[in-house]
CSV table of C-alpha atoms and ligand atoms in Angstrom, one decimal:
chain,number,residue,atom,x,y,z
A,1,MET,CA,-75.2,70.4,-195.4
A,2,ASP,CA,-71.7,71.2,-194.5
A,3,CYS,CA,-70.3,73.7,-196.4
A,4,ALA,CA,-67.7,74.4,-193.9
A,5,GLY,CA,-66.3,70.9,-194.0
A,6,ILE,CA,-65.9,71.1,-197.7
A,7,PHE,CA,-64.5,74.6,-197.4
A,8,ARG,CA,-61.9,73.4,-194.7
A,9,GLU,CA,-61.1,70.4,-196.8
A,10,LYS,CA,-60.2,72.3,-199.7
A,11,ASN,CA,-58.1,74.9,-197.7
A,12,VAL,CA,-60.6,78.1,-198.4
A,13,THR,CA,-60.8,80.1,-195.9
A,14,LEU,CA,-62.7,83.2,-197.4
A,15,TYR,CA,-66.5,82.5,-197.8
A,16,GLY,CA,-70.1,83.3,-196.9
A,17,SER,CA,-73.7,83.0,-197.8
A,18,SER,CA,-76.6,85.1,-198.6
A,19,VAL,CA,-80.0,85.4,-200.1
A,20,LEU,CA,-80.0,87.0,-203.4
A,21,PRO,CA,-82.6,89.7,-203.9
A,22,ARG,CA,-85.1,89.2,-206.3
A,23,GLY,CA,-83.7,91.1,-209.5
A,24,LEU,CA,-80.2,89.4,-209.1
A,25,ARG,CA,-82.0,85.8,-209.3
A,26,VAL,CA,-80.8,83.8,-212.5
A,27,TYR,CA,-83.1,81.3,-211.5
A,28,GLU,CA,-86.1,82.0,-210.0
A,29,SER,CA,-86.0,78.0,-208.2
A,30,LEU,CA,-82.4,78.9,-206.8
A,31,PRO,CA,-82.6,81.9,-204.6
A,32,ASN,CA,-79.6,81.6,-202.5
A,33,VAL,CA,-76.0,82.1,-203.1
A,34,ILE,CA,-72.8,80.7,-201.5
A,35,SER,CA,-69.2,82.5,-202.5
A,36,PHE,CA,-66.0,81.9,-201.9
A,37,ALA,CA,-62.6,83.3,-202.6
A,38,LEU,CA,-58.9,82.0,-203.4
A,39,PRO,CA,-55.7,84.1,-202.9
A,40,LEU,CA,-53.4,84.2,-205.6
A,41,PRO,CA,-49.9,83.7,-204.4
A,42,GLN,CA,-48.7,87.3,-203.6
A,43,ALA,CA,-45.4,86.8,-205.0
A,44,ILE,CA,-47.2,86.7,-208.3
A,45,VAL,CA,-49.4,89.5,-207.3
A,46,GLN,CA,-46.2,91.6,-206.7
A,47,GLU,CA,-44.7,90.4,-210.1
A,48,VAL,CA,-47.8,91.8,-212.2
A,49,ALA,CA,-47.5,94.9,-210.0
A,50,GLU,CA,-44.0,95.0,-211.1
A,51,LYS,CA,-43.8,93.8,-214.9
A,52,GLY,CA,-47.2,93.7,-215.5
A,53,PRO,CA,-49.5,90.3,-216.7
A,54,THR,CA,-47.0,87.4,-217.2
A,55,LYS,CA,-47.4,83.8,-218.5
A,56,THR,CA,-46.7,82.7,-215.0
A,57,TYR,CA,-49.6,84.9,-213.7
A,58,PHE,CA,-51.8,83.4,-216.5
A,59,HIS,CA,-51.1,80.0,-215.3
A,60,HIS,CA,-52.1,80.4,-211.8
A,61,TYR,CA,-55.5,82.3,-213.2
A,62,ARG,CA,-55.6,79.4,-215.1
A,63,THR,CA,-55.2,76.6,-212.3
A,64,CYS,CA,-57.0,79.1,-209.7
A,65,ASN,CA,-60.2,79.3,-211.9
A,66,ALA,CA,-60.0,75.2,-212.4
A,67,TYR,CA,-59.8,74.7,-208.6
A,68,ILE,CA,-62.4,77.2,-208.0
A,69,ASP,CA,-64.8,75.4,-210.7
A,70,HIS,CA,-63.9,71.9,-208.6
A,71,ILE,CA,-64.6,73.4,-205.6
A,72,SER,CA,-67.9,74.7,-206.9
A,73,TYR,CA,-68.9,71.2,-208.7
A,74,THR,CA,-68.2,69.4,-205.1
A,75,LEU,CA,-70.5,71.7,-203.4
A,76,VAL,CA,-72.9,71.5,-206.0
A,77,LEU,CA,-72.9,67.7,-205.8
A,78,ALA,CA,-73.0,67.8,-201.9
A,79,ILE,CA,-76.1,70.0,-202.2
A,80,LYS,CA,-77.8,67.7,-204.3
A,81,ALA,CA,-77.0,64.6,-202.5
A,82,GLU,CA,-78.7,66.2,-199.6
A,83,GLY,CA,-82.2,66.9,-202.0
A,84,TYR,CA,-81.9,70.3,-202.7
A,85,ASP,CA,-81.0,71.6,-206.3
A,86,ALA,CA,-77.4,73.8,-207.3
A,87,LEU,CA,-75.7,75.0,-209.8
A,88,TYR,CA,-72.7,76.9,-210.1
A,89,ILE,CA,-71.6,79.8,-211.9
A,90,PRO,CA,-68.4,78.8,-214.2
A,91,ALA,CA,-64.8,80.5,-212.5
A,92,SER,CA,-64.3,82.3,-215.9
A,93,GLN,CA,-66.7,82.4,-218.9
A,94,SER,CA,-68.4,84.9,-220.9
A,95,VAL,CA,-71.7,84.2,-221.8
A,96,SER,CA,-73.4,87.7,-223.6
A,97,GLU,CA,-73.2,88.3,-227.2
A,98,ASP,CA,-70.6,91.4,-226.4
A,99,GLY,CA,-68.3,88.8,-224.6
A,100,TYR,CA,-67.9,91.2,-221.7
A,101,HIS,CA,-70.5,89.6,-218.9
A,102,GLY,CA,-70.6,86.0,-217.3
A,103,LEU,CA,-73.8,84.2,-216.5
A,104,PHE,CA,-73.6,85.8,-213.2
A,105,PRO,CA,-71.4,88.2,-211.7
A,106,HIS,CA,-68.7,86.7,-209.4
A,107,LYS,CA,-68.5,90.1,-207.2
A,108,ALA,CA,-71.8,90.8,-206.8
A,109,ALA,CA,-72.4,87.4,-204.8
A,110,ALA,CA,-69.2,88.2,-202.7
A,111,VAL,CA,-70.3,91.5,-201.6
A,112,LEU,CA,-73.8,89.9,-201.0
A,113,CYS,CA,-72.0,87.0,-199.0
A,114,GLY,CA,-70.0,89.6,-197.2
A,115,LEU,CA,-66.5,88.6,-198.6
A,116,GLY,CA,-65.8,92.2,-198.7
A,117,GLY,CA,-66.5,95.1,-201.2
A,118,ILE,CA,-65.6,96.6,-204.7
A,119,GLY,CA,-63.0,98.8,-205.1
A,120,MET,CA,-62.1,101.8,-208.2
A,121,ASN,CA,-60.6,98.9,-210.2
A,122,ASP,CA,-64.3,97.3,-210.4
A,123,LEU,CA,-62.9,94.3,-208.3
A,124,LEU,CA,-64.1,92.3,-205.5
A,125,VAL,CA,-61.5,93.6,-202.6
A,126,THR,CA,-61.2,91.7,-199.7
A,127,ARG,CA,-59.5,93.0,-195.9
A,128,ARG,CA,-57.0,90.1,-196.1
A,129,TYR,CA,-56.2,89.6,-199.5
A,130,GLY,CA,-56.9,92.9,-201.0
A,131,ALA,CA,-58.0,92.5,-205.2
A,132,GLY,CA,-55.4,89.6,-205.2
A,133,VAL,CA,-58.6,87.0,-205.4
A,134,ARG,CA,-60.4,84.7,-207.9
A,135,LEU,CA,-63.9,84.1,-207.1
A,136,GLY,CA,-66.7,81.1,-206.7
A,137,THR,CA,-70.2,80.9,-206.8
A,138,VAL,CA,-73.0,78.4,-206.4
A,139,MET,CA,-76.7,79.2,-206.5
A,140,THR,CA,-79.2,76.6,-204.6
A,141,ASN,CA,-82.4,76.3,-202.9
A,142,MET,CA,-81.1,75.0,-199.7
A,143,PRO,CA,-81.6,77.2,-197.1
A,144,VAL,CA,-78.2,79.5,-195.6
A,145,VAL,CA,-76.8,81.5,-193.7
A,146,GLN,CA,-77.0,85.3,-194.4
A,147,ALA,CA,-74.1,86.9,-193.8
A,148,GLU,CA,-73.2,90.3,-192.2
A,149,ALA,CA,-72.4,93.3,-194.9
A,150,VAL,CA,-68.7,94.1,-194.7
A,151,GLU,CA,-67.3,98.1,-194.7
A,152,ASN,CA,-66.0,98.3,-198.3
A,153,PRO,CA,-61.8,98.0,-197.9
A,154,CYS,CA,-61.5,100.2,-200.8
A,155,ASN,CA,-60.3,103.4,-199.2
A,156,GLY,CA,-60.4,105.5,-202.4
A,157,CYS,CA,-56.6,105.8,-203.0
A,158,GLY,CA,-56.7,105.9,-206.5
A,159,VAL,CA,-53.6,103.9,-207.2
A,160,CYS,CA,-55.5,101.3,-209.3
A,161,VAL,CA,-56.9,104.0,-211.3
A,162,ARG,CA,-53.6,105.7,-211.7
A,163,ALA,CA,-51.8,102.5,-212.7
A,164,CYS,CA,-54.5,101.2,-215.2
A,165,PRO,CA,-52.3,101.7,-218.5
A,166,SER,CA,-55.4,102.3,-220.8
A,167,GLY,CA,-57.4,104.8,-218.9
A,168,ALA,CA,-60.4,102.3,-218.4
A,169,LEU,CA,-61.1,103.1,-214.9
A,170,PHE,CA,-63.3,106.0,-214.0
A,171,GLY,CA,-61.7,106.7,-210.7
A,172,LYS,CA,-65.4,106.2,-209.0
A,173,LYS,CA,-66.0,105.1,-205.5
A,174,TRP,CA,-68.5,102.1,-205.6
A,175,GLU,CA,-72.0,102.5,-204.5
A,176,ALA,CA,-74.2,99.5,-204.1
A,177,ALA,CA,-76.7,101.0,-207.0
A,178,ASP,CA,-73.4,100.9,-209.4
A,179,SER,CA,-73.3,99.5,-212.6
A,180,VAL,CA,-70.4,97.9,-214.2
A,181,GLU,CA,-70.7,100.7,-216.7
A,182,ALA,CA,-70.3,103.4,-213.7
A,183,MET,CA,-66.9,102.0,-213.0
A,184,ILE,CA,-65.1,101.2,-215.8
A,185,ASP,CA,-65.4,101.2,-219.7
A,186,VAL,CA,-64.8,97.3,-220.2
A,187,ARG,CA,-64.6,97.7,-224.1
A,188,LEU,CA,-61.6,99.9,-223.8
A,189,CYS,CA,-59.9,97.8,-221.1
A,190,SER,CA,-60.7,94.5,-223.4
A,191,ALA,CA,-59.0,96.2,-226.4
A,192,TYR,CA,-56.1,97.2,-224.7
A,193,MET,CA,-55.4,93.6,-223.0
A,194,LYS,CA,-56.3,92.3,-226.5
A,195,LYS,CA,-53.7,94.9,-228.4
A,196,THR,CA,-50.8,94.3,-226.1
A,197,TYR,CA,-51.2,90.9,-224.6
A,198,GLN,CA,-51.6,88.6,-227.3
A,199,GLY,CA,-48.7,86.8,-226.0
A,200,ILE,CA,-50.1,86.3,-222.8
A,201,GLY,CA,-53.2,83.7,-223.1
A,202,ARG,CA,-54.4,86.0,-226.2
A,203,GLY,CA,-54.7,88.9,-224.3
A,204,ALA,CA,-57.2,86.9,-221.9
A,205,VAL,CA,-55.3,89.2,-218.9
A,206,CYS,CA,-54.3,92.1,-217.4
A,207,GLY,CA,-54.3,92.3,-214.0
A,208,ILE,CA,-52.4,95.5,-213.5
A,209,CYS,CA,-55.7,97.2,-211.6
A,210,MET,CA,-55.6,94.1,-209.3
A,211,ALA,CA,-51.8,93.9,-208.5
A,212,ALA,CA,-51.4,97.8,-207.9
A,213,CYS,CA,-54.2,97.8,-204.9
A,214,PRO,CA,-52.1,97.9,-201.9
A,215,ILE,CA,-54.9,96.6,-199.4
A,216,GLY,CA,-53.8,93.2,-198.0
A,217,ARG,CA,-50.4,93.5,-198.8
A,218,THR,CA,-47.8,92.4,-195.8
B,301,SF4,S1,-57.2,95.1,-216.5
B,301,SF4,FE1,-55.9,96.4,-217.2
B,301,SF4,S2,-56.4,98.0,-218.7
B,301,SF4,FE2,-58.3,96.5,-217.8
B,301,SF4,S3,-58.7,98.2,-216.2
B,301,SF4,FE3,-57.2,96.6,-214.9
B,301,SF4,S4,-55.3,97.8,-215.3
B,301,SF4,FE4,-56.9,98.7,-216.7
B,302,SF4,S1,-55.9,100.5,-205.1
B,302,SF4,FE1,-56.8,102.2,-203.6
B,302,SF4,S2,-58.3,103.2,-205.2
B,302,SF4,FE2,-58.1,100.7,-206.0
B,302,SF4,S3,-59.2,99.4,-205.2
B,302,SF4,FE3,-57.3,99.3,-204.0
B,302,SF4,S4,-57.5,100.7,-202.5
B,302,SF4,FE4,-59.2,100.7,-203.9
């Protein structure tokens, strides 16, 4: 199946695939994963860095998510047409009782697939686009090429940690065994967004720690 052809057609330049370790499988019948990243416009990332989240940022965030779901579903249909099974993880959807976690963490797939590493902001950081990306994930039983691990682009500068207005980031350099809880107080982060940015997507976004990261800036 020509995933590369679909990514080319959709103008996706950063993608990879991997076998999921057993402990990370959501469905035993879908042991492989494909991950891809779409960059946010750099002008928007800069705007968030200077002013904090804006309505324009929130629009791009949602548009990007919608396009990710479209690409993911295109991949699912193409894989199924080849006789395999596949399922995509929604670009942005919480499924846990506490509302903080999705069906599967996109960034875990992205690291496995060689797209980048986890920064002190607990976001995927890519060499080319920094943390200013949105992620898509497709699980499948189609055989995939195992990506090579890449060096984590996060240099531990701590700029994101100091920029966070809520103090939610612990400033920890990420290691593979780290859980989300080791990196960030998600409740503090969420409470701050809801309280401060009600006028922007009802407090669904902040992005300051994403925009603060200097990696990938030109
Ligand atoms: S999204 Fe905002 S509040 Fe949450 S960790 Fe990042 S900078 Fe802090
Ligand atoms: S701002 Fe610095 S510490 Fe934070 S993710 Fe980027 S490189 Fe890592």
